[in-house]
PDB file of C-alpha atoms in Angstrom:
ATOM      1  CA  MET F 744       6.082  21.384  14.767  1.00 47.00           C
ATOM      2  CA  THR F 745       6.738  20.966  11.392  1.00 50.00           C
ATOM      3  CA  ASP F 746       7.953  23.174   8.553  1.00 51.00           C
ATOM      4  CA  VAL F 747       5.335  23.133   5.931  1.00 47.00           C
ATOM      5  CA  SER F 748       7.479  25.056   3.403  1.00 50.00           C
ATOM      6  CA  THR F 749      10.549  22.426   3.840  1.00 50.00           C
ATOM      7  CA  GLY F 750       8.580  19.352   5.393  1.00 50.00           C
ATOM      8  CA  ARG F 751      10.949  18.809   7.795  1.00 52.00           C
ATOM      9  CA  PHE F 752      10.596  18.824  11.608  1.00 54.00           C
ATOM     10  CA  GLU F 753      11.660  21.792  13.231  1.00 56.00           C
ATOM     11  CA  ASN F 754      11.969  20.394  16.582  1.00 53.00           C
ATOM     12  CA  ASP F 755      14.093  17.787  17.777  1.00 56.00           C
ATOM     13  CA  PRO F 756      12.438  14.246  17.598  1.00 56.00           C
ATOM     14  CA  PHE F 757      11.845  13.444  20.763  1.00 58.00           C
ATOM     15  CA  ASP F 758       9.967  16.811  21.089  1.00 78.00           C
ATOM     16  CA  LEU F 759       7.363  15.453  19.251  1.00 85.00           C
ATOM     17  CA  PRO F 760       4.443  13.839  21.051  1.00 88.00           C
ATOM     18  CA  LEU F 761       4.845  10.365  22.437  1.00 89.00           C
ATOM     19  CA  ASP F 762       1.909   9.236  20.607  1.00 91.00           C
ATOM     20  CA  PHE F 763       3.085  10.310  17.191  1.00 93.00           C
ATOM     21  CA  GLN F 764       6.699   8.664  17.984  1.00 91.00           C
ATOM     22  CA  ALA F 765       4.687   5.514  18.680  1.00 91.00           C
ATOM     23  CA  PHE F 766       2.677   5.852  15.542  1.00 92.00           C
ATOM     24  CA  TYR F 767       6.217   6.446  13.767  1.00 93.00           C
ATOM     25  CA  LEU F 768       7.530   3.499  15.326  1.00 91.00           C
ATOM     26  CA  ASN F 769       4.871   1.320  14.283  1.00 89.00           C
ATOM     27  CA  SER F 770       4.088   2.532  10.767  1.00 89.00           C
ATOM     28  CA  GLN F 771       7.874   3.669   9.371  1.00 90.00           C
ATOM     29  CA  GLU F 772       8.653   0.018   8.202  1.00 89.00           C
ATOM     30  CA  PHE F 773       5.559  -0.374   6.647  1.00 87.00           C
ATOM     31  CA  PHE F 774       5.367   3.193   5.039  1.00 91.00           C
ATOM     32  CA  HIS F 775       8.695   2.620   3.650  1.00 91.00           C
ATOM     33  CA  SER F 776       8.363  -0.929   2.093  1.00 87.00           C
ATOM     34  CA  TYR F 777       4.874   0.099   0.535  1.00 86.00           C
ATOM     35  CA  ALA F 778       6.557   3.504  -0.932  1.00 89.00           C
ATOM     36  CA  ALA F 779       9.820   1.876  -2.154  1.00 87.00           C
ATOM     37  CA  GLU F 780       7.709  -1.006  -4.117  1.00 82.00           C
ATOM     38  CA  LEU F 781       5.587   1.945  -5.904  1.00 82.00           C
ATOM     39  CA  LEU F 782       8.307   4.228  -6.546  1.00 85.00           C
ATOM     40  CA  GLY F 783      11.219   2.162  -6.877  1.00 82.00           C
ATOM     41  CA  SER F 784      13.896   3.751  -5.137  1.00 83.00           C
ATOM     42  CA  ARG F 785      14.483   3.400  -1.330  1.00 87.00           C
ATOM     43  CA  ARG F 786      15.589   7.121  -1.624  1.00 92.00           C
ATOM     44  CA  ASP F 787      12.512   8.408  -2.964  1.00 91.00           C
ATOM     45  CA  ALA F 788      10.683   5.942  -0.622  1.00 91.00           C
ATOM     46  CA  GLU F 789      12.075   7.699   2.101  1.00 94.00           C
ATOM     47  CA  GLU F 790      12.000  11.346   1.008  1.00 95.00           C
ATOM     48  CA  ALA F 791       7.713  10.039  -0.015  1.00 95.00           C
ATOM     49  CA  VAL F 792       7.307   9.023   3.574  1.00 96.00           C
ATOM     50  CA  HIS F 793       9.030  11.573   5.164  1.00 95.00           C
ATOM     51  CA  GLU F 794       6.488  13.863   3.613  1.00 96.00           C
ATOM     52  CA  ALA F 795       3.650  11.712   4.615  1.00 96.00           C
ATOM     53  CA  PHE F 796       4.530  11.967   8.115  1.00 96.00           C
ATOM     54  CA  CYS F 797       5.495  15.654   8.214  1.00 94.00           C
ATOM     55  CA  LEU F 798       1.729  15.950   6.668  1.00 95.00           C
ATOM     56  CA  ILE F 799       0.455  13.437   9.360  1.00 96.00           C
ATOM     57  CA  HIS F 800       2.389  15.621  11.878  1.00 95.00           C
ATOM     58  CA  THR F 801       0.545  18.687  10.590  1.00 94.00           C
ATOM     59  CA  GLU F 802      -2.701  17.149  10.703  1.00 94.00           C
ATOM     60  CA  TRP F 803      -1.800  15.051  14.267  1.00 95.00           C
ATOM     61  CA  ASN F 804      -4.765  16.453  16.453  1.00 93.00           C
ATOM     62  CA  ASP F 805      -7.205  16.467  13.882  1.00 94.00           C
ATOM     63  CA  LEU F 806      -6.345  12.656  12.991  1.00 94.00           C
ATOM     64  CA  LEU F 807      -6.334  11.504  16.486  1.00 92.00           C
ATOM     65  CA  GLY F 808     -10.015  12.608  16.983  1.00 91.00           C
ATOM     66  CA  SER F 809     -11.273  11.030  13.763  1.00 89.00           C
ATOM     67  CA  ARG F 810     -13.150   7.509  13.543  1.00 86.00           C
ATOM     68  CA  SER F 811     -11.014   6.144  10.736  1.00 87.00           C
ATOM     69  CA  PHE F 812      -7.299   7.272  12.319  1.00 90.00           C
ATOM     70  CA  GLU F 813      -5.929   4.325  10.195  1.00 87.00           C
ATOM     71  CA  GLU F 814      -7.798   4.892   7.037  1.00 86.00           C
ATOM     72  CA  GLU F 815      -6.933   8.664   6.594  1.00 91.00           C
ATOM     73  CA  THR F 816      -3.100   8.269   7.697  1.00 93.00           C
ATOM     74  CA  TRP F 817      -3.127   5.502   4.816  1.00 89.00           C
ATOM     75  CA  SER F 818      -4.739   8.007   2.573  1.00 89.00           C
ATOM     76  CA  ILE F 819      -2.188  10.111   3.191  1.00 94.00           C
ATOM     77  CA  LEU F 820       0.678   7.912   2.423  1.00 93.00           C
ATOM     78  CA  ARG F 821      -1.215   6.745  -0.637  1.00 89.00           C
ATOM     79  CA  MET F 822      -1.677  10.457  -1.991  1.00 91.00           C
ATOM     80  CA  ILE F 823       1.693  11.194  -1.289  1.00 94.00           C
ATOM     81  CA  THR F 824       3.104   8.201  -2.726  1.00 90.00           C
ATOM     82  CA  MET F 825       1.017   8.676  -6.078  1.00 87.00           C
ATOM     83  CA  ARG F 826       2.123  12.300  -6.073  1.00 91.00           C
ATOM     84  CA  TRP F 827       5.748  11.205  -6.334  1.00 90.00           C
ATOM     85  CA  LEU F 828       4.764   8.980  -9.090  1.00 84.00           C
ATOM     86  CA  ARG F 829       3.002  11.524 -11.189  1.00 85.00           C
ATOM     87  CA  ALA F 830       6.116  13.715 -10.652  1.00 89.00           C
ATOM     88  CA  LYS F 831       8.365  10.971 -11.822  1.00 82.00           C
ATOM     89  CA  GLY F 832       5.871  10.653 -14.692  1.00 79.00           C
ATOM     90  CA  THR F 833       6.053   6.536 -14.186  1.00 71.00           C
ATOM     91  CA  ARG F 834       3.655   3.850 -13.256  1.00 63.00           C
ATOM     92  CA  PRO F 835       3.964   2.050  -9.913  1.00 65.00           C
ATOM     93  CA  ALA F 836       7.893   0.112  -9.851  1.00 58.00           C
ATOM     94  CA  PHE F 837       6.528  -3.224  -9.027  1.00 56.00           C
ATOM     95  CA  LEU F 838       4.937  -3.210 -12.686  1.00 48.00           C
ATOM     96  CA  ALA F 839       7.896  -2.069 -14.422  1.00 46.00           C
ATOM     97  CA  LYS F 840      10.531  -4.544 -12.577  1.00 49.00           C
ATOM     98  CA  GLY F 841       8.108  -7.225 -11.538  1.00 45.00           C
ATOM     99  CA  ALA F 842       8.279  -7.347  -7.994  1.00 42.00           C
ATOM    100  CA  PHE F 843       6.643 -10.920  -7.994  1.00 37.00           C
ATOM    101  CA  THR F 844       9.424 -12.295 -10.461  1.00 38.00           C
ATOM    102  CA  GLN F 845      12.091 -10.702  -7.962  1.00 45.00           C
ATOM    103  CA  THR F 846      10.876 -12.400  -4.914  1.00 42.00           C
ATOM    104  CA  MET F 847       9.794 -15.636  -6.417  1.00 36.00           C
ATOM    105  CA  ASP F 848      12.890 -16.864  -8.179  1.00 39.00           C
ATOM    106  CA  ALA F 849      11.638 -20.236  -8.458  1.00 37.00           C
ATOM    107  CA  THR F 850       9.146 -19.021 -10.656  1.00 36.00           C
ATOM    108  CA  ARG F 851      10.932 -16.297 -12.377  1.00 42.00           C
ATOM    109  CA  ASP F 852      10.095 -17.637 -15.734  1.00 46.00           C
ATOM    110  CA  GLN F 853       6.603 -18.365 -15.754  1.00 44.00           C
ATOM    111  CA  LEU F 854       5.626 -15.342 -14.146  1.00 44.00           C
ATOM    112  CA  THR F 855       7.586 -13.411 -17.032  1.00 49.00           C
ATOM    113  CA  VAL F 856       5.497 -15.795 -19.636  1.00 50.00           C
ATOM    114  CA  LEU F 857       2.627 -15.015 -17.646  1.00 51.00           C
ATOM    115  CA  GLU F 858       3.109 -11.209 -17.696  1.00 53.00           C
ATOM    116  CA  GLU F 859       3.924 -11.366 -21.348  1.00 54.00           C
ATOM    117  CA  SER F 860       0.613 -13.220 -22.364  1.00 53.00           C
ATOM    118  CA  ILE F 861      -1.936 -11.836 -19.985  1.00 59.00           C
ATOM    119  CA  GLY F 862      -0.978  -8.477 -18.828  1.00 74.00           C
ATOM    120  CA  LEU F 863      -1.176  -9.713 -15.115  1.00 77.00           C
ATOM    121  CA  TYR F 864       0.926  -6.297 -13.510  1.00 74.00           C
ATOM    122  CA  SER F 865      -1.006  -3.898 -15.551  1.00 75.00           C
ATOM    123  CA  ALA F 866      -4.460  -5.412 -14.365  1.00 81.00           C
ATOM    124  CA  ILE F 867      -3.428  -5.058 -11.056  1.00 82.00           C
ATOM    125  CA  ALA F 868      -2.753  -1.362 -11.657  1.00 76.00           C
ATOM    126  CA  GLN F 869      -6.061  -1.089 -12.956  1.00 81.00           C
ATOM    127  CA  LEU F 870      -8.328  -2.228  -9.673  1.00 85.00           C
ATOM    128  CA  PRO F 871     -10.323  -0.101  -7.773  1.00 88.00           C
ATOM    129  CA  ASP F 872      -8.016   1.891  -5.007  1.00 84.00           C
ATOM    130  CA  ARG F 873      -9.240  -0.611  -2.067  1.00 88.00           C
ATOM    131  CA  GLN F 874      -8.604  -3.822  -4.148  1.00 91.00           C
ATOM    132  CA  PHE F 875      -5.423  -2.627  -5.308  1.00 86.00           C
ATOM    133  CA  ASP F 876      -3.757  -1.546  -1.701  1.00 85.00           C
ATOM    134  CA  VAL F 877      -5.035  -5.162  -0.441  1.00 89.00           C
ATOM    135  CA  ILE F 878      -3.704  -6.814  -3.295  1.00 88.00           C
ATOM    136  CA  VAL F 879      -0.041  -5.379  -3.509  1.00 84.00           C
ATOM    137  CA  LEU F 880      -0.146  -5.481   0.483  1.00 85.00           C
ATOM    138  CA  ARG F 881      -1.019  -9.003   0.461  1.00 89.00           C
ATOM    139  CA  TYR F 882       0.729 -10.573  -2.853  1.00 85.00           C
ATOM    140  CA  VAL F 883       3.670  -8.317  -3.563  1.00 78.00           C
ATOM    141  CA  LEU F 884       4.527  -7.373  -0.100  1.00 80.00           C
ATOM    142  CA  GLY F 885       3.685 -10.330   1.894  1.00 85.00           C
ATOM    143  CA  TYR F 886       1.517  -9.058   4.377  1.00 86.00           C
ATOM    144  CA  PRO F 887      -0.864 -11.218   6.481  1.00 91.00           C
ATOM    145  CA  THR F 888      -4.599  -9.803   6.801  1.00 93.00           C
ATOM    146  CA  ARG F 889      -4.284  -9.189  10.306  1.00 90.00           C
ATOM    147  CA  LYS F 890      -1.593  -6.696   9.557  1.00 86.00           C
ATOM    148  CA  ILE F 891      -3.251  -5.578   6.454  1.00 87.00           C
ATOM    149  CA  ALA F 892      -6.154  -4.734   8.287  1.00 88.00           C
ATOM    150  CA  TRP F 893      -4.540  -2.727  11.026  1.00 82.00           C
ATOM    151  CA  LEU F 894      -3.094  -0.589   8.424  1.00 79.00           C
ATOM    152  CA  LEU F 895      -5.610   0.231   6.580  1.00 81.00           C
ATOM    153  CA  GLY F 896      -8.012   0.784   9.215  1.00 80.00           C
ATOM    154  CA  LEU F 897     -10.427  -2.449   8.443  1.00 86.00           C
ATOM    155  CA  ASP F 898     -11.682  -5.247   9.657  1.00 91.00           C
ATOM    156  CA  GLU F 899     -10.086  -8.682   9.043  1.00 94.00           C
ATOM    157  CA  ARG F 900     -13.307  -9.779   7.231  1.00 96.00           C
ATOM    158  CA  THR F 901     -13.450  -6.730   5.155  1.00 95.00           C
ATOM    159  CA  ALA F 902      -9.421  -7.120   4.150  1.00 94.00           C
ATOM    160  CA  ASP F 903     -10.388 -10.677   3.070  1.00 95.00           C
ATOM    161  CA  TYR F 904     -13.308  -9.132   1.417  1.00 96.00           C
ATOM    162  CA  HIS F 905     -11.213  -6.799  -0.698  1.00 95.00           C
ATOM    163  CA  ALA F 906      -8.983  -9.083  -1.355  1.00 95.00           C
ATOM    164  CA  ARG F 907     -11.232 -11.775  -2.829  1.00 95.00           C
ATOM    165  CA  LYS F 908     -12.908  -8.790  -4.883  1.00 95.00           C
ATOM    166  CA  GLY F 909      -9.674  -7.970  -6.579  1.00 94.00           C
ATOM    167  CA  LYS F 910      -8.763 -11.533  -7.445  1.00 93.00           C
ATOM    168  CA  GLU F 911     -12.248 -12.036  -9.052  1.00 94.00           C
ATOM    169  CA  HIS F 912     -11.665  -8.274 -10.880  1.00 93.00           C
ATOM    170  CA  LEU F 913      -8.343 -10.059 -12.190  1.00 90.00           C
ATOM    171  CA  ARG F 914      -9.870 -13.118 -13.261  1.00 88.00           C
ATOM    172  CA  ARG F 915     -12.507 -11.702 -15.239  1.00 90.00           C
ATOM    173  CA  GLN F 916     -10.236  -8.913 -16.294  1.00 87.00           C
ATOM    174  CA  LEU F 917      -7.917 -11.540 -17.985  1.00 84.00           C
ATOM    175  CA  HIS F 918     -10.471 -13.554 -18.952  1.00 82.00           C
ATOM    176  CA  LEU F 919      -9.320 -16.474 -16.827  1.00 84.00           C
ATOM    177  CA  PRO F 920     -11.650 -19.478 -16.056  1.00 84.00           C
ATOM    178  CA  GLU F 921     -13.665 -19.694 -12.727  1.00 84.00           C
ATOM    179  CA  SER F 922     -12.171 -22.030 -10.041  1.00 72.00           C
ATOM    180  CA  PRO F 923     -14.292 -24.839  -9.528  1.00 67.00           C
ATOM    181  CA  ARG F 924     -15.254 -23.832  -5.914  1.00 63.00           C
ATOM    182  CA  ILE F 925     -16.837 -20.608  -7.055  1.00 54.00           C
ATOM    183  CA  LYS F 926     -18.842 -22.810  -9.612  1.00 53.00           C
ATOM    184  CA  GLU F 927     -20.302 -25.363  -7.070  1.00 53.00           C
ATOM    185  CA  ALA F 928     -21.166 -22.066  -4.699  1.00 53.00           C
ATOM    186  CA  ASN F 929     -23.084 -20.462  -8.132  1.00 52.00           C
ATOM    187  CA  VAL F 930     -24.770 -23.689  -8.423  1.00 49.00           C
TER     188      VAL F 930
END
């Protein structure tokens, strides 16, 4: 049982349903990575993810009966993480810190110049929710399509579709030219 007022589990963790324990063990690393990337702090991410898991636990039976279990649990994580961002009064940390530049040391200077000249990170932040999720998961956190699809409760083709749409949205927003492949397909 979750104490809603404190957001803490009242029981010993081993008293939790086995299917919830399995979900936690399978999802917690990803949930923490996502929250840390947006919140910029492992400690904040741990607290936000704990809050998300408490809410998921509270709604567990309803979620299990849902046709969109993965999508609904993802929505809970996203809602809690965004609430934490609003409470901090900040934008996603990868925008402020330039997560791309941190993970790609070889192109650090080029990406900094790119951000200054075209506003890539700000443009990512303005994507529609599903495109934002897929772009961040694929290009910031480096998750493969199969895992992104599983985590978001999507078919792999749908995850790829959102990635393509997100990239196209960014291309238009940043006034970048179409790739020759796209031009050929439109002929």
